[in-house]
PDB file of C-alpha atoms in Angstrom:
ATOM      1  CA  GLY A   1     -32.776 -14.885  -1.672  1.00 67.00           C
ATOM      2  CA  GLN A   2     -30.754 -11.879  -0.972  1.00 73.00           C
ATOM      3  CA  ASP A   3     -28.046 -13.883   0.941  1.00 79.00           C
ATOM      4  CA  GLU A   4     -27.501 -16.155  -2.121  1.00 84.00           C
ATOM      5  CA  SER A   5     -27.253 -13.163  -4.371  1.00 85.00           C
ATOM      6  CA  VAL A   6     -24.558 -11.626  -2.082  1.00 82.00           C
ATOM      7  CA  LEU A   7     -22.585 -14.975  -2.046  1.00 82.00           C
ATOM      8  CA  GLU A   8     -22.853 -15.269  -5.826  1.00 86.00           C
ATOM      9  CA  ASP A   9     -21.530 -11.689  -6.225  1.00 83.00           C
ATOM     10  CA  ARG A  10     -18.573 -12.590  -4.053  1.00 79.00           C
ATOM     11  CA  ARG A  11     -17.878 -15.803  -5.968  1.00 80.00           C
ATOM     12  CA  LEU A  12     -17.879 -13.816  -9.287  1.00 84.00           C
ATOM     13  CA  LYS A  13     -15.569 -11.216  -7.773  1.00 79.00           C
ATOM     14  CA  TRP A  14     -13.257 -13.878  -6.412  1.00 75.00           C
ATOM     15  CA  ALA A  15     -13.144 -15.711  -9.850  1.00 78.00           C
ATOM     16  CA  ALA A  16     -12.365 -12.405 -11.689  1.00 78.00           C
ATOM     17  CA  LEU A  17      -9.569 -11.681  -9.182  1.00 70.00           C
ATOM     18  CA  LEU A  18      -7.902 -15.093  -9.679  1.00 70.00           C
ATOM     19  CA  ARG A  19      -7.991 -14.676 -13.466  1.00 73.00           C
ATOM     20  CA  ARG A  20      -6.161 -11.402 -13.247  1.00 71.00           C
ATOM     21  CA  PHE A  21      -3.288 -13.012 -11.374  1.00 66.00           C
ATOM     22  CA  GLN A  22      -2.501 -14.994 -14.540  1.00 66.00           C
ATOM     23  CA  LYS A  23      -0.699 -11.934 -16.234  1.00 72.00           C
ATOM     24  CA  TYR A  24       2.146 -11.761 -13.632  1.00 71.00           C
ATOM     25  CA  GLY A  25       5.500 -13.335 -14.257  1.00 65.00           C
ATOM     26  CA  HIS A  26       7.044 -11.514 -17.181  1.00 69.00           C
ATOM     27  CA  PHE A  27      10.242  -9.542 -16.921  1.00 75.00           C
ATOM     28  CA  SER A  28      12.075  -6.384 -18.313  1.00 83.00           C
ATOM     29  CA  PHE A  29      15.639  -5.484 -18.999  1.00 88.00           C
ATOM     30  CA  GLY A  30      17.556  -2.293 -17.935  1.00 93.00           C
ATOM     31  CA  ASN A  31      16.471  -2.243 -14.339  1.00 96.00           C
ATOM     32  CA  ARG A  32      18.423  -1.342 -11.219  1.00 97.00           C
ATOM     33  CA  VAL A  33      17.693  -3.071  -8.025  1.00 97.00           C
ATOM     34  CA  THR A  34      19.063  -1.949  -4.650  1.00 98.00           C
ATOM     35  CA  ALA A  35      18.627  -4.202  -1.543  1.00 97.00           C
ATOM     36  CA  LEU A  36      17.724  -2.316   1.513  1.00 98.00           C
ATOM     37  CA  GLU A  37      18.348  -4.168   4.741  1.00 96.00           C
ATOM     38  CA  GLY A  38      16.647  -3.170   7.833  1.00 95.00           C
ATOM     39  CA  GLY A  39      14.057  -0.489   8.557  1.00 95.00           C
ATOM     40  CA  ASP A  40      16.470   2.369   8.946  1.00 96.00           C
ATOM     41  CA  ALA A  41      18.109   1.991   5.528  1.00 97.00           C
ATOM     42  CA  CYS A  42      14.687   1.371   3.862  1.00 97.00           C
ATOM     43  CA  TYR A  43      12.694   4.166   5.525  1.00 98.00           C
ATOM     44  CA  THR A  44      15.460   6.616   4.803  1.00 98.00           C
ATOM     45  CA  GLU A  45      15.353   5.804   1.090  1.00 98.00           C
ATOM     46  CA  MET A  46      11.550   5.632   0.976  1.00 98.00           C
ATOM     47  CA  LEU A  47      10.943   8.940   2.779  1.00 98.00           C
ATOM     48  CA  ALA A  48      13.653  10.696   0.469  1.00 98.00           C
ATOM     49  CA  ALA A  49      11.765   9.405  -2.579  1.00 98.00           C
ATOM     50  CA  ILE A  50       8.450  10.704  -1.149  1.00 98.00           C
ATOM     51  CA  ARG A  51      10.055  14.084  -0.562  1.00 98.00           C
ATOM     52  CA  SER A  52      11.462  14.425  -3.981  1.00 98.00           C
ATOM     53  CA  ALA A  53       8.378  13.109  -5.862  1.00 98.00           C
ATOM     54  CA  ARG A  54       6.844  15.695  -8.237  1.00 98.00           C
ATOM     55  CA  SER A  55       4.004  13.806  -9.913  1.00 98.00           C
ATOM     56  CA  ARG A  56       2.890  10.628  -7.915  1.00 98.00           C
ATOM     57  CA  VAL A  57       3.255   8.820  -4.616  1.00 98.00           C
ATOM     58  CA  TRP A  58       1.353   5.471  -4.626  1.00 98.00           C
ATOM     59  CA  CYS A  59       1.738   3.563  -1.379  1.00 98.00           C
ATOM     60  CA  GLU A  60       0.344   0.064  -0.470  1.00 98.00           C
ATOM     61  CA  SER A  61       1.176  -1.547   2.843  1.00 98.00           C
ATOM     62  CA  TYR A  62      -0.329  -4.412   4.963  1.00 98.00           C
ATOM     63  CA  ILE A  63       0.631  -2.646   8.220  1.00 98.00           C
ATOM     64  CA  PHE A  64       0.707   1.169   8.518  1.00 98.00           C
ATOM     65  CA  ASP A  65       0.852   1.698  12.210  1.00 97.00           C
ATOM     66  CA  HIS A  66       0.146   4.654  14.536  1.00 96.00           C
ATOM     67  CA  SER A  67       3.836   4.935  15.671  1.00 97.00           C
ATOM     68  CA  ARG A  68       6.491   7.604  15.223  1.00 96.00           C
ATOM     69  CA  ILE A  69       7.584   6.154  11.934  1.00 97.00           C
ATOM     70  CA  GLY A  70       3.931   5.892  10.837  1.00 98.00           C
ATOM     71  CA  GLU A  71       3.392   9.491  11.694  1.00 98.00           C
ATOM     72  CA  THR A  72       6.671  10.393   9.745  1.00 98.00           C
ATOM     73  CA  PHE A  73       5.277   8.639   6.663  1.00 98.00           C
ATOM     74  CA  PHE A  74       1.835  10.166   7.208  1.00 98.00           C
ATOM     75  CA  HIS A  75       3.405  13.721   7.160  1.00 98.00           C
ATOM     76  CA  ALA A  76       5.516  12.888   4.134  1.00 98.00           C
ATOM     77  CA  LEU A  77       2.462  11.719   2.181  1.00 99.00           C
ATOM     78  CA  LEU A  78       0.355  14.768   3.413  1.00 98.00           C
ATOM     79  CA  PHE A  79       3.132  17.176   2.142  1.00 98.00           C
ATOM     80  CA  ALA A  80       3.328  15.426  -1.146  1.00 98.00           C
ATOM     81  CA  ALA A  81      -0.349  15.709  -1.574  1.00 98.00           C
ATOM     82  CA  ARG A  82      -0.208  19.465  -0.613  1.00 98.00           C
ATOM     83  CA  ARG A  83       2.486  20.079  -3.304  1.00 98.00           C
ATOM     84  CA  GLY A  84       0.245  18.592  -5.919  1.00 98.00           C
ATOM     85  CA  CYS A  85       1.360  14.996  -6.200  1.00 98.00           C
ATOM     86  CA  ASP A  86      -1.073  12.258  -6.970  1.00 98.00           C
ATOM     87  CA  VAL A  87      -1.071  10.531  -3.579  1.00 98.00           C
ATOM     88  CA  VAL A  88      -2.928   7.176  -3.199  1.00 98.00           C
ATOM     89  CA  LEU A  89      -2.669   5.235   0.007  1.00 98.00           C
ATOM     90  CA  LEU A  90      -4.062   1.623   0.138  1.00 98.00           C
ATOM     91  CA  VAL A  91      -3.600  -0.181   3.508  1.00 98.00           C
ATOM     92  CA  ASP A  92      -5.123  -3.399   4.633  1.00 98.00           C
ATOM     93  CA  PHE A  93      -8.273  -3.066   6.875  1.00 97.00           C
ATOM     94  CA  ILE A  94      -7.044  -5.549   9.434  1.00 97.00           C
ATOM     95  CA  GLY A  95      -3.276  -5.051   9.338  1.00 97.00           C
ATOM     96  CA  SER A  96      -3.637  -1.264   9.520  1.00 98.00           C
ATOM     97  CA  PHE A  97      -6.505  -1.252  12.017  1.00 96.00           C
ATOM     98  CA  SER A  98      -4.663   1.322  14.104  1.00 96.00           C
ATOM     99  CA  PHE A  99      -4.354   3.832  11.256  1.00 98.00           C
ATOM    100  CA  PRO A 100      -5.961   6.978  12.651  1.00 98.00           C
ATOM    101  CA  MET A 101      -9.155   8.236  10.992  1.00 98.00           C
ATOM    102  CA  GLU A 102      -7.718  11.779  11.683  1.00 98.00           C
ATOM    103  CA  TRP A 103      -4.945  10.923   9.297  1.00 98.00           C
ATOM    104  CA  VAL A 104      -7.349   9.709   6.759  1.00 98.00           C
ATOM    105  CA  ARG A 105      -9.330  12.919   6.922  1.00 98.00           C
ATOM    106  CA  GLU A 106      -6.240  15.113   6.708  1.00 98.00           C
ATOM    107  CA  LEU A 107      -4.871  13.232   3.694  1.00 98.00           C
ATOM    108  CA  GLN A 108      -8.195  13.390   1.914  1.00 98.00           C
ATOM    109  CA  GLU A 109      -8.575  17.124   2.642  1.00 98.00           C
ATOM    110  CA  ALA A 110      -5.125  17.590   0.942  1.00 98.00           C
ATOM    111  CA  GLY A 111      -6.331  15.744  -2.169  1.00 98.00           C
ATOM    112  CA  ALA A 112      -4.963  12.221  -1.421  1.00 98.00           C
ATOM    113  CA  GLN A 113      -7.033   9.141  -1.883  1.00 98.00           C
ATOM    114  CA  VAL A 114      -7.056   6.646   0.971  1.00 98.00           C
ATOM    115  CA  SER A 115      -8.561   3.223   0.805  1.00 97.00           C
ATOM    116  CA  PHE A 116      -8.749   0.292   3.282  1.00 97.00           C
ATOM    117  CA  PHE A 117      -8.470  -3.143   1.523  1.00 97.00           C
ATOM    118  CA  ASN A 118     -11.271  -5.565   2.125  1.00 95.00           C
ATOM    119  CA  PRO A 119     -13.092  -3.866   4.977  1.00 94.00           C
ATOM    120  CA  VAL A 120     -15.120  -6.217   7.166  1.00 89.00           C
ATOM    121  CA  LEU A 121     -17.822  -3.686   7.699  1.00 83.00           C
ATOM    122  CA  PRO A 122     -20.004  -2.687   5.988  1.00 83.00           C
ATOM    123  CA  SER A 123     -20.400  -6.174   4.435  1.00 80.00           C
ATOM    124  CA  SER A 124     -21.228  -4.530   1.050  1.00 82.00           C
ATOM    125  CA  GLU A 125     -17.655  -3.288   0.875  1.00 86.00           C
ATOM    126  CA  CYS A 126     -16.074  -6.783   1.279  1.00 87.00           C
ATOM    127  CA  VAL A 127     -14.359  -7.999  -1.722  1.00 88.00           C
ATOM    128  CA  GLY A 128     -13.678 -11.460  -0.426  1.00 87.00           C
ATOM    129  CA  PRO A 129     -13.615 -13.598   2.680  1.00 89.00           C
ATOM    130  CA  VAL A 130     -12.316 -11.955   5.822  1.00 91.00           C
ATOM    131  CA  SER A 131      -9.025 -13.998   5.335  1.00 93.00           C
ATOM    132  CA  PHE A 132      -8.420 -12.244   1.997  1.00 92.00           C
ATOM    133  CA  ARG A 133      -5.832  -9.659   3.063  1.00 96.00           C
ATOM    134  CA  ASP A 134      -3.545  -7.323   1.129  1.00 97.00           C
ATOM    135  CA  HIS A 135      -0.019  -8.283   2.220  1.00 97.00           C
ATOM    136  CA  ARG A 136       1.644  -6.241  -0.564  1.00 97.00           C
ATOM    137  CA  LYS A 137       4.232  -3.630   0.333  1.00 98.00           C
ATOM    138  CA  VAL A 138       4.585  -1.379  -2.694  1.00 98.00           C
ATOM    139  CA  MET A 139       5.429   2.222  -3.068  1.00 98.00           C
ATOM    140  CA  ILE A 140       5.932   4.233  -6.368  1.00 98.00           C
ATOM    141  CA  CYS A 141       7.343   7.713  -6.210  1.00 98.00           C
ATOM    142  CA  ASP A 142       7.599   9.099  -9.836  1.00 98.00           C
ATOM    143  CA  ALA A 143      10.045   6.672 -11.531  1.00 97.00           C
ATOM    144  CA  VAL A 144      11.280   5.019  -8.377  1.00 98.00           C
ATOM    145  CA  GLY A 145       9.675   2.037  -6.653  1.00 98.00           C
ATOM    146  CA  PHE A 146       9.951  -0.041  -3.609  1.00 98.00           C
ATOM    147  CA  CYS A 147       8.732  -3.566  -2.750  1.00 98.00           C
ATOM    148  CA  GLY A 148       9.605  -6.351  -0.465  1.00 97.00           C
ATOM    149  CA  GLY A 149       8.682  -7.445   3.136  1.00 96.00           C
ATOM    150  CA  MET A 150       8.816  -3.969   4.918  1.00 96.00           C
ATOM    151  CA  ASN A 151       5.618  -2.823   6.475  1.00 97.00           C
ATOM    152  CA  ILE A 152       5.372   0.748   7.824  1.00 97.00           C
ATOM    153  CA  GLN A 153       5.664  -0.092  11.484  1.00 96.00           C
ATOM    154  CA  GLU A 154       8.058   0.748  14.352  1.00 95.00           C
ATOM    155  CA  GLU A 155       9.070  -2.901  14.935  1.00 95.00           C
ATOM    156  CA  VAL A 156      10.961  -2.919  11.715  1.00 92.00           C
ATOM    157  CA  GLY A 157      12.880   0.328  12.364  1.00 91.00           C
ATOM    158  CA  GLU A 158      16.145   0.397  14.088  1.00 92.00           C
ATOM    159  CA  GLU A 159      17.991   3.028  15.915  1.00 93.00           C
ATOM    160  CA  LEU A 160      16.629   5.956  13.787  1.00 93.00           C
ATOM    161  CA  PHE A 161      13.022   4.635  13.372  1.00 93.00           C
ATOM    162  CA  GLY A 162      11.871   2.030  15.714  1.00 92.00           C
ATOM    163  CA  THR A 163      12.419  -0.840  18.119  1.00 93.00           C
ATOM    164  CA  SER A 164      14.509  -3.466  16.050  1.00 91.00           C
ATOM    165  CA  ARG A 165      11.897  -6.110  16.911  1.00 92.00           C
ATOM    166  CA  PHE A 166      11.845  -7.407  13.347  1.00 89.00           C
ATOM    167  CA  TYR A 167      14.420  -7.651  10.687  1.00 92.00           C
ATOM    168  CA  ASP A 168      13.199  -7.246   7.043  1.00 94.00           C
ATOM    169  CA  VAL A 169      14.432  -6.558   3.643  1.00 96.00           C
ATOM    170  CA  HIS A 170      13.007  -4.290   0.876  1.00 98.00           C
ATOM    171  CA  ALA A 171      14.239  -3.444  -2.617  1.00 98.00           C
ATOM    172  CA  LYS A 172      14.514   0.000  -4.335  1.00 98.00           C
ATOM    173  CA  LEU A 173      13.626  -0.352  -8.022  1.00 98.00           C
ATOM    174  CA  GLU A 174      14.499   1.951 -10.986  1.00 98.00           C
ATOM    175  CA  GLY A 175      13.947   1.342 -14.785  1.00 97.00           C
ATOM    176  CA  PRO A 176      11.259  -0.140 -16.921  1.00 95.00           C
ATOM    177  CA  CYS A 177      10.110  -2.485 -14.066  1.00 94.00           C
ATOM    178  CA  ILE A 178       8.349   0.558 -12.415  1.00 96.00           C
ATOM    179  CA  ALA A 179       5.589   0.345 -15.062  1.00 94.00           C
ATOM    180  CA  ASP A 180       5.048  -3.309 -14.036  1.00 92.00           C
ATOM    181  CA  LEU A 181       5.001  -2.325 -10.410  1.00 95.00           C
ATOM    182  CA  ALA A 182       2.454   0.369 -11.133  1.00 96.00           C
ATOM    183  CA  ASP A 183       0.308  -2.329 -12.805  1.00 92.00           C
ATOM    184  CA  VAL A 184       0.423  -4.493  -9.677  1.00 93.00           C
ATOM    185  CA  PHE A 185      -0.670  -1.412  -7.656  1.00 96.00           C
ATOM    186  CA  ARG A 186      -3.522  -0.679 -10.079  1.00 95.00           C
ATOM    187  CA  ASP A 187      -4.487  -4.335  -9.759  1.00 91.00           C
ATOM    188  CA  SER A 188      -4.722  -3.985  -5.967  1.00 94.00           C
ATOM    189  CA  LEU A 189      -6.975  -1.021  -6.467  1.00 95.00           C
ATOM    190  CA  GLN A 190      -9.156  -3.189  -8.781  1.00 91.00           C
ATOM    191  CA  GLU A 191      -9.188  -6.042  -6.272  1.00 88.00           C
ATOM    192  CA  ASN A 192     -10.438  -3.608  -3.662  1.00 92.00           C
ATOM    193  CA  GLY A 193     -13.570  -2.892  -5.661  1.00 86.00           C
ATOM    194  CA  GLY A 194     -12.239  -0.409  -8.180  1.00 81.00           C
ATOM    195  CA  HIS A 195     -13.429   2.684  -6.198  1.00 85.00           C
ATOM    196  CA  ILE A 196     -10.008   4.299  -7.017  1.00 90.00           C
ATOM    197  CA  GLU A 197      -8.603   4.093 -10.569  1.00 90.00           C
ATOM    198  CA  ARG A 198      -5.250   5.021 -11.937  1.00 91.00           C
TER     199      ARG A 198
END
């Protein structure tokens, strides 16, 4: 009956998702990559990029917590939206469970689009099994991109931004690879049901 129909829909979504992964793996020339070690170095660069963005700020993170650094990023995204940037925030439903709904509302009122990846409830919004999570950490600000292992959480920050509980590394990217990173971000939006398109 209806349960089988829902399961079949999920199977079809999952198969389409796996087919889309096949396009990754190409490369481009003329890129600049800067390694950012630790949260303080990374967050300083990311926040500067958000503040200087004039057209877009697309942010995807598994964890975006309700800490001081989370609030700093929230305000940076909010101000970017208010000055007319295309702001899209995609966070994982489980990893960012503490992300305040008040922040979602404020971002949306400023014109940003906010989406939670693979929400558990309502079940009609699930795009895969509960274990299907979005662990990507991607940010694109105009022609500058960031990716790597850095979530937006106080445990990764050091003296300036957090508790130094975890050490992580991120990369700042410039050049033609930003178009590829933007495609990865767009794929995440599609994987999440395609409610937001870019």
